[in-house]
mmCIF file with all atom_site columns, C-alpha atoms in Angstrom:
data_model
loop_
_atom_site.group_PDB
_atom_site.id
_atom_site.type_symbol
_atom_site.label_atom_id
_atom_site.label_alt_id
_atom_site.label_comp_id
_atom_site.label_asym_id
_atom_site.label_entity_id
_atom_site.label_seq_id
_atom_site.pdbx_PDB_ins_code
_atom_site.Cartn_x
_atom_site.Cartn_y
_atom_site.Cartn_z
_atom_site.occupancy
_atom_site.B_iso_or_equiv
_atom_site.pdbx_formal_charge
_atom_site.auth_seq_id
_atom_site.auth_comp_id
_atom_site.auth_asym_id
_atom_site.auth_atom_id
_atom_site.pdbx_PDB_model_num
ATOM 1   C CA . UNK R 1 1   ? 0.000   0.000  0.000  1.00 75.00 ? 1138 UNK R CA 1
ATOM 2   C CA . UNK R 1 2   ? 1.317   3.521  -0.740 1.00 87.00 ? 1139 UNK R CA 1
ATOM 3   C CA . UNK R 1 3   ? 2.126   6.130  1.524  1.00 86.00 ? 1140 UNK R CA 1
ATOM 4   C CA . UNK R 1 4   ? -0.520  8.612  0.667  1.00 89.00 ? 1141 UNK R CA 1
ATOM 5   C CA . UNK R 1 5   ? -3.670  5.531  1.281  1.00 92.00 ? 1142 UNK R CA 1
ATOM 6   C CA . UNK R 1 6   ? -1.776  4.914  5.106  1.00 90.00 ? 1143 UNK R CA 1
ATOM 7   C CA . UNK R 1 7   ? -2.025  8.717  5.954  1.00 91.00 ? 1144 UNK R CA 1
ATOM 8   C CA . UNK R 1 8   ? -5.214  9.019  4.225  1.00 93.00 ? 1145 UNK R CA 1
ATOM 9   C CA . UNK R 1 9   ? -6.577  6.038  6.015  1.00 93.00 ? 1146 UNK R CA 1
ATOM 10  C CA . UNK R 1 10  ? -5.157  7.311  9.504  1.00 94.00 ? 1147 UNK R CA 1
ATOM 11  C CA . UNK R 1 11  ? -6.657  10.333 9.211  1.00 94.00 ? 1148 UNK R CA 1
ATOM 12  C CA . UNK R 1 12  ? -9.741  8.944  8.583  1.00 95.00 ? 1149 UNK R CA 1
ATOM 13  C CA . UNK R 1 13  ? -9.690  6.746  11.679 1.00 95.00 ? 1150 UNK R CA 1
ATOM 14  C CA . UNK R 1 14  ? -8.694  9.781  13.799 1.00 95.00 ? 1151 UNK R CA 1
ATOM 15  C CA . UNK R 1 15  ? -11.513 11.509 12.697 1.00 96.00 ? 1152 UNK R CA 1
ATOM 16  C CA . UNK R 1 16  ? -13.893 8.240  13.445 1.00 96.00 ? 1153 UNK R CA 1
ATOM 17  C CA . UNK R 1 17  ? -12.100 7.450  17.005 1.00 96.00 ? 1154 UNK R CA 1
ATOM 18  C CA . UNK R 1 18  ? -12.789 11.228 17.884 1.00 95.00 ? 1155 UNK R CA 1
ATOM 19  C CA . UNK R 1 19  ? -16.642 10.807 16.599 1.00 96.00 ? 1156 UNK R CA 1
ATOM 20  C CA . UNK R 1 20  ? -17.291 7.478  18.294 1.00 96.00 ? 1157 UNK R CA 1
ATOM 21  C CA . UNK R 1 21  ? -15.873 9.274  21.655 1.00 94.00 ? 1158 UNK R CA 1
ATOM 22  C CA . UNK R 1 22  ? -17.826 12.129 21.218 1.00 94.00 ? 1159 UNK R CA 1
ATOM 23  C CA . UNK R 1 23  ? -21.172 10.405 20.450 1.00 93.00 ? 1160 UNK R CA 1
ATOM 24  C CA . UNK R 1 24  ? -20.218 7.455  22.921 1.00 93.00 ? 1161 UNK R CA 1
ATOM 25  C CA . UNK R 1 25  ? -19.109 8.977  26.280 1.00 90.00 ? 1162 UNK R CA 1
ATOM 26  C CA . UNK R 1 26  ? -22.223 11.352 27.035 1.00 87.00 ? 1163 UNK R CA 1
ATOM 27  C CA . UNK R 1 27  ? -24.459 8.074  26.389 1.00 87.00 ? 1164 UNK R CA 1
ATOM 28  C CA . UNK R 1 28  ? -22.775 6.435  29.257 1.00 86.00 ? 1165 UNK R CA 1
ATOM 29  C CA . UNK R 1 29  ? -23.729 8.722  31.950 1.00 84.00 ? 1166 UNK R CA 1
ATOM 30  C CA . UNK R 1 30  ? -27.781 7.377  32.018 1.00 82.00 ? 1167 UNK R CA 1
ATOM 31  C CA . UNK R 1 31  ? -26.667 3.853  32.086 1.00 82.00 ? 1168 UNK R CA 1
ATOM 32  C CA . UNK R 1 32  ? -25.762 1.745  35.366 1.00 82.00 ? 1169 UNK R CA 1
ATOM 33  C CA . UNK R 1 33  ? -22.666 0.523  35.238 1.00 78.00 ? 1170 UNK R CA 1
ATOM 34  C CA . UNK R 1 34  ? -23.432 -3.157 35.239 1.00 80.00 ? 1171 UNK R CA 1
ATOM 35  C CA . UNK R 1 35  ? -25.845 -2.925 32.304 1.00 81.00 ? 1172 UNK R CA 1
ATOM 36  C CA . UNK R 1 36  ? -24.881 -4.784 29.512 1.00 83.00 ? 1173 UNK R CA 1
ATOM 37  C CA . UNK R 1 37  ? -25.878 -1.917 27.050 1.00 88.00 ? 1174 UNK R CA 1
ATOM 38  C CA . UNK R 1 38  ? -23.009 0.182  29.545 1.00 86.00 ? 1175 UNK R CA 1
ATOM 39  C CA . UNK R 1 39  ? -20.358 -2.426 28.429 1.00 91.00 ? 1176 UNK R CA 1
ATOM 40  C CA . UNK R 1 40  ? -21.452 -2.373 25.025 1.00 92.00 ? 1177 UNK R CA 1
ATOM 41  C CA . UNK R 1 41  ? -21.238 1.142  25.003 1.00 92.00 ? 1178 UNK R CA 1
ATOM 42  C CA . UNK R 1 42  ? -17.790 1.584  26.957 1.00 91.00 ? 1179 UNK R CA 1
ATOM 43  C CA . UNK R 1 43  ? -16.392 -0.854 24.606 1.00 94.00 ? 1180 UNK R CA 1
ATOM 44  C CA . UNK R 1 44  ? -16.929 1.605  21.385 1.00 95.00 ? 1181 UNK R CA 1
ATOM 45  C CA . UNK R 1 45  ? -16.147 4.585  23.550 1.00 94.00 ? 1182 UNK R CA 1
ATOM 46  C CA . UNK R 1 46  ? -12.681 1.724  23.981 1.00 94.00 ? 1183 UNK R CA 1
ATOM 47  C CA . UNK R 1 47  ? -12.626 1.323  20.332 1.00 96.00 ? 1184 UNK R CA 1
ATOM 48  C CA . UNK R 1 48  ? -12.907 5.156  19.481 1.00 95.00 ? 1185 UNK R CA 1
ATOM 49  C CA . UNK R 1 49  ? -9.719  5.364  21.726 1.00 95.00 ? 1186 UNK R CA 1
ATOM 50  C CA . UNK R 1 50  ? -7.982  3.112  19.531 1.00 96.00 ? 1187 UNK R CA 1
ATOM 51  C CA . UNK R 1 51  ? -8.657  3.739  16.296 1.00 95.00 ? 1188 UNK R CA 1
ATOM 52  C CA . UNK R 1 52  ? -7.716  7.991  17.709 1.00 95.00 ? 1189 UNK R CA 1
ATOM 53  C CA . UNK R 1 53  ? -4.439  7.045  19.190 1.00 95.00 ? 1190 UNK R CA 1
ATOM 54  C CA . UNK R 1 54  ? -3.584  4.147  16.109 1.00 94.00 ? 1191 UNK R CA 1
ATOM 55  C CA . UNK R 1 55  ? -4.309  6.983  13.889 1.00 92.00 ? 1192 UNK R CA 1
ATOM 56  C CA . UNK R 1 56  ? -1.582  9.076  15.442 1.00 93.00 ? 1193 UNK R CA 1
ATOM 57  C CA . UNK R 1 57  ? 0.690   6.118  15.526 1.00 93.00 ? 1194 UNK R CA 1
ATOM 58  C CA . UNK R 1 58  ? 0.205   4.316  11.979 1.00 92.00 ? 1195 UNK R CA 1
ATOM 59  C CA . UNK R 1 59  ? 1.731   7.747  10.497 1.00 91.00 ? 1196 UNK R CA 1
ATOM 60  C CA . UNK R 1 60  ? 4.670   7.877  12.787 1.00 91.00 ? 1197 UNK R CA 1
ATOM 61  C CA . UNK R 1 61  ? 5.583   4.214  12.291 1.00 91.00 ? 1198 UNK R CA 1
ATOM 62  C CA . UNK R 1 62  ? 5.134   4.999  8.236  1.00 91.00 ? 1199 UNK R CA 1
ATOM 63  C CA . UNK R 1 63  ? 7.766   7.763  8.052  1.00 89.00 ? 1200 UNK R CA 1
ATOM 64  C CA . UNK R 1 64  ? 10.083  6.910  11.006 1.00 85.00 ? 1201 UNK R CA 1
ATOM 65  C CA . UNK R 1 65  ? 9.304   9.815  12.984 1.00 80.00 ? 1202 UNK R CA 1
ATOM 66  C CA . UNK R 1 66  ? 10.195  12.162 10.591 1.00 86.00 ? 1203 UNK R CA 1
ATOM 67  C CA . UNK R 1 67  ? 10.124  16.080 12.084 1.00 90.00 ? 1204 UNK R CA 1
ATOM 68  C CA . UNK R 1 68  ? 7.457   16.825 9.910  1.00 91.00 ? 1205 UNK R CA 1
ATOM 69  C CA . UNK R 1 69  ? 5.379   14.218 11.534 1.00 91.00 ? 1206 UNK R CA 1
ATOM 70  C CA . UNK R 1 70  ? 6.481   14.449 14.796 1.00 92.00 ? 1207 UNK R CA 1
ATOM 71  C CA . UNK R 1 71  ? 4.751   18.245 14.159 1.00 93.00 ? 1208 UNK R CA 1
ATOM 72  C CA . UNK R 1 72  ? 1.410   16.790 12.654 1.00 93.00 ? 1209 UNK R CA 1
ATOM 73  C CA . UNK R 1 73  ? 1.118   13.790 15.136 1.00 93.00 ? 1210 UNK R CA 1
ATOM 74  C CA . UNK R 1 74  ? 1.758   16.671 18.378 1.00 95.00 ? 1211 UNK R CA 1
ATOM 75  C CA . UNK R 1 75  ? -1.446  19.134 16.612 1.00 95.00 ? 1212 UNK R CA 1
ATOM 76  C CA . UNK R 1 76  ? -3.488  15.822 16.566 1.00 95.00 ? 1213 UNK R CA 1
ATOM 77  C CA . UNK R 1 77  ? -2.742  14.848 19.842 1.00 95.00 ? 1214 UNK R CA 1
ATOM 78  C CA . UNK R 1 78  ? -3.598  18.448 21.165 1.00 96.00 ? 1215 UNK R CA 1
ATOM 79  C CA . UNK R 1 79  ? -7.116  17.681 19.527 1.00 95.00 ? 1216 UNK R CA 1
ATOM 80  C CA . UNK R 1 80  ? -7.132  14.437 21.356 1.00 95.00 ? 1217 UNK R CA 1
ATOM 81  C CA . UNK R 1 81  ? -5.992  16.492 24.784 1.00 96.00 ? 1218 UNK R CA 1
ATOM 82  C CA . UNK R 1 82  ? -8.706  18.732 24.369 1.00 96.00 ? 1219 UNK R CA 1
ATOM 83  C CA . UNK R 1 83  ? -11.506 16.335 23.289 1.00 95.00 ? 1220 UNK R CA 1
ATOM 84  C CA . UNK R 1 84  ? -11.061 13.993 26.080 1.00 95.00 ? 1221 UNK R CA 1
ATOM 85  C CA . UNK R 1 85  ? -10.435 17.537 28.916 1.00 95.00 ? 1222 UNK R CA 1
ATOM 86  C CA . UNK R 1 86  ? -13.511 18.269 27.444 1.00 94.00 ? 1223 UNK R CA 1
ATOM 87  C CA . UNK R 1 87  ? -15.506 15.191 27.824 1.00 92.00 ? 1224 UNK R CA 1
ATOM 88  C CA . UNK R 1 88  ? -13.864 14.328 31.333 1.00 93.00 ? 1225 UNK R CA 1
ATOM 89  C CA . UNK R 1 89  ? -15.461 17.534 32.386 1.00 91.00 ? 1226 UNK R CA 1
ATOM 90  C CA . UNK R 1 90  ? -18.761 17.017 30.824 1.00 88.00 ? 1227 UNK R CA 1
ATOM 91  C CA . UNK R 1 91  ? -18.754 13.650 32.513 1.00 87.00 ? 1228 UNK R CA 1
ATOM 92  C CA . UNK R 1 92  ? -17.692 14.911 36.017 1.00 86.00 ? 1229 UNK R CA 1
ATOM 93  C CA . UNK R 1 93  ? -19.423 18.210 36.234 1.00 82.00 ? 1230 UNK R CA 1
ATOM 94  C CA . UNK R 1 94  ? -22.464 17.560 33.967 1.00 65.00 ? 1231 UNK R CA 1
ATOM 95  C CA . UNK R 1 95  ? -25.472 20.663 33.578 1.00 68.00 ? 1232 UNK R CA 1
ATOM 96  C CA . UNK R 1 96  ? -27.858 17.840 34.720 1.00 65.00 ? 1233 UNK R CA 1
ATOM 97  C CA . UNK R 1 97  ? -27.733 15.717 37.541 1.00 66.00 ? 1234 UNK R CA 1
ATOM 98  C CA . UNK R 1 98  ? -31.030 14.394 37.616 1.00 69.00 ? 1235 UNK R CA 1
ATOM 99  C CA . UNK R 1 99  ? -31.311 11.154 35.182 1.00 69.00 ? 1236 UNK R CA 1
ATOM 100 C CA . UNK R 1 100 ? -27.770 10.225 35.409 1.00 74.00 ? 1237 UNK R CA 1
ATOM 101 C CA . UNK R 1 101 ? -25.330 7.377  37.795 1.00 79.00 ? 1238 UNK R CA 1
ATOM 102 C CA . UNK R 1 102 ? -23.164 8.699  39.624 1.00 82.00 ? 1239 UNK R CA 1
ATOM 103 C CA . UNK R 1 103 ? -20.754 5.926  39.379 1.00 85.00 ? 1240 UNK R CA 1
ATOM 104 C CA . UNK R 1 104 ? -21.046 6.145  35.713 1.00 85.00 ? 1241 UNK R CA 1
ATOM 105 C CA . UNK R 1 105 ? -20.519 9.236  35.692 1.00 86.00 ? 1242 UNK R CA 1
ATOM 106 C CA . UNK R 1 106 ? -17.174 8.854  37.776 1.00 87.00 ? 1243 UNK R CA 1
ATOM 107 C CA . UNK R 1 107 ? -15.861 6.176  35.677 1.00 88.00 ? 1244 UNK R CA 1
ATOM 108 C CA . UNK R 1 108 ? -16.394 7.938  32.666 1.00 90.00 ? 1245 UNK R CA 1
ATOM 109 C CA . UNK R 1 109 ? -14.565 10.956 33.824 1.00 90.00 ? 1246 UNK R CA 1
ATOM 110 C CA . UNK R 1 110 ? -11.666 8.784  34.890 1.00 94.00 ? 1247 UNK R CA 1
ATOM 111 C CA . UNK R 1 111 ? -11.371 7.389  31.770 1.00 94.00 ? 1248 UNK R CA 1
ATOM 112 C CA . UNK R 1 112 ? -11.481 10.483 29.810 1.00 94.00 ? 1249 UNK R CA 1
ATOM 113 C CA . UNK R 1 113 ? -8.405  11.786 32.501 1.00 95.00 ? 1250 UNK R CA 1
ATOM 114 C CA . UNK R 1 114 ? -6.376  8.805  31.425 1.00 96.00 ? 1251 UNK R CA 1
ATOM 115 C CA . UNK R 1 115 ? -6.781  9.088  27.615 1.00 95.00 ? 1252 UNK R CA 1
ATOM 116 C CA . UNK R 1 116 ? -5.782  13.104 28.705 1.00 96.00 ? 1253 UNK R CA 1
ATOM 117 C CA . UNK R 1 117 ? -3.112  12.084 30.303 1.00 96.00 ? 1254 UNK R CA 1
ATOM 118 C CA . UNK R 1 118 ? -1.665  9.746  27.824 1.00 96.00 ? 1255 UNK R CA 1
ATOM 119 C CA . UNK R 1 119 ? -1.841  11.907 25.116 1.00 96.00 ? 1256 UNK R CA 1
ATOM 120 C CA . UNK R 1 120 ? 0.329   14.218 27.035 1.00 96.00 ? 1257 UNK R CA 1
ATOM 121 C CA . UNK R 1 121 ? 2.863   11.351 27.811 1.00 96.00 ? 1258 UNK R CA 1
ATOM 122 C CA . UNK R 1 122 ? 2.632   10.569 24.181 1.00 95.00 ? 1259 UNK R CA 1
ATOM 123 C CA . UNK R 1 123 ? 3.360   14.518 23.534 1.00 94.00 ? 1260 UNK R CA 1
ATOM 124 C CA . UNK R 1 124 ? 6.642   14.146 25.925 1.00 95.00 ? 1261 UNK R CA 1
ATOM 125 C CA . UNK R 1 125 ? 7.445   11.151 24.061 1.00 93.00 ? 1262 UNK R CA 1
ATOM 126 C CA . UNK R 1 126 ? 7.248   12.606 20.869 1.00 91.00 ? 1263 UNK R CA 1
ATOM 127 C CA . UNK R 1 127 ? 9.576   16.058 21.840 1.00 90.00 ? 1264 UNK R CA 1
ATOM 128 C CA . UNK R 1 128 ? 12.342  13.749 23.717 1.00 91.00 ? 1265 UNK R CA 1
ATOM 129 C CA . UNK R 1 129 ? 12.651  11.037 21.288 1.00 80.00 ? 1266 UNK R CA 1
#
């Protein structure tokens, strides 16, 4: 496969992972946590996750960290940073309290903390390799 169809398709699953996260996170705060339609929903929330973070790394394993995509892979991790900052406060501070779990809620804001924070980590990694 060339070059051009793994960035394109990357991008492209960056773009979904970030979608699936944003449509799949806010859906887990009516649910109980030991519903299956919860696990079924944390699971593509999961699978956003991966195909956001595989994006980023599919195009740094393609052109051997190259500075230009060290650059592009640090913008798209800021967009990651400030998706998942975004949803960990929606999830832990939400407008409404009445009609959600709070221990969904909880666990949905940790999880959106530790995508943050490994996007940052993956930031660091980027600059000091």
């Amino acid at each position: 496969m060339s070059n051009f169809l793994w960035v394109l398709l990357s991008i492209i699953a960056y773009i979904a992972g970030l979608y699936i996260m944003l449509k799949t996170t806010p859906m887990l705060l009516a649910r109980s946590y030991d519903e299956g339609l919860f696990m079924a929903i944390a699971a593509a929330d999961i699978l956003g996750a991966i195909l956001a973070f595989g994006g980023i790394v599919i195009m740094y394993a393609i052109f051997n960290a190259n500075v230009v995509i060290r650059v592009i892979d640090f913008l798209l991790l800021i967009g990651v940073l400030l998706i998942t900052a975004r949803l960990a406060m929606f999830c832990l501070r939400p407008r409404y309290i009445q009609g959600t779990n709070k221990i969904s809620r909880i666990l949905s804001g940790i999880y959106c903390i530790f995508l943050a924070v490994a996007s940052v980590y993956y930031m660091i990694q980027l600059i000091v390799s």
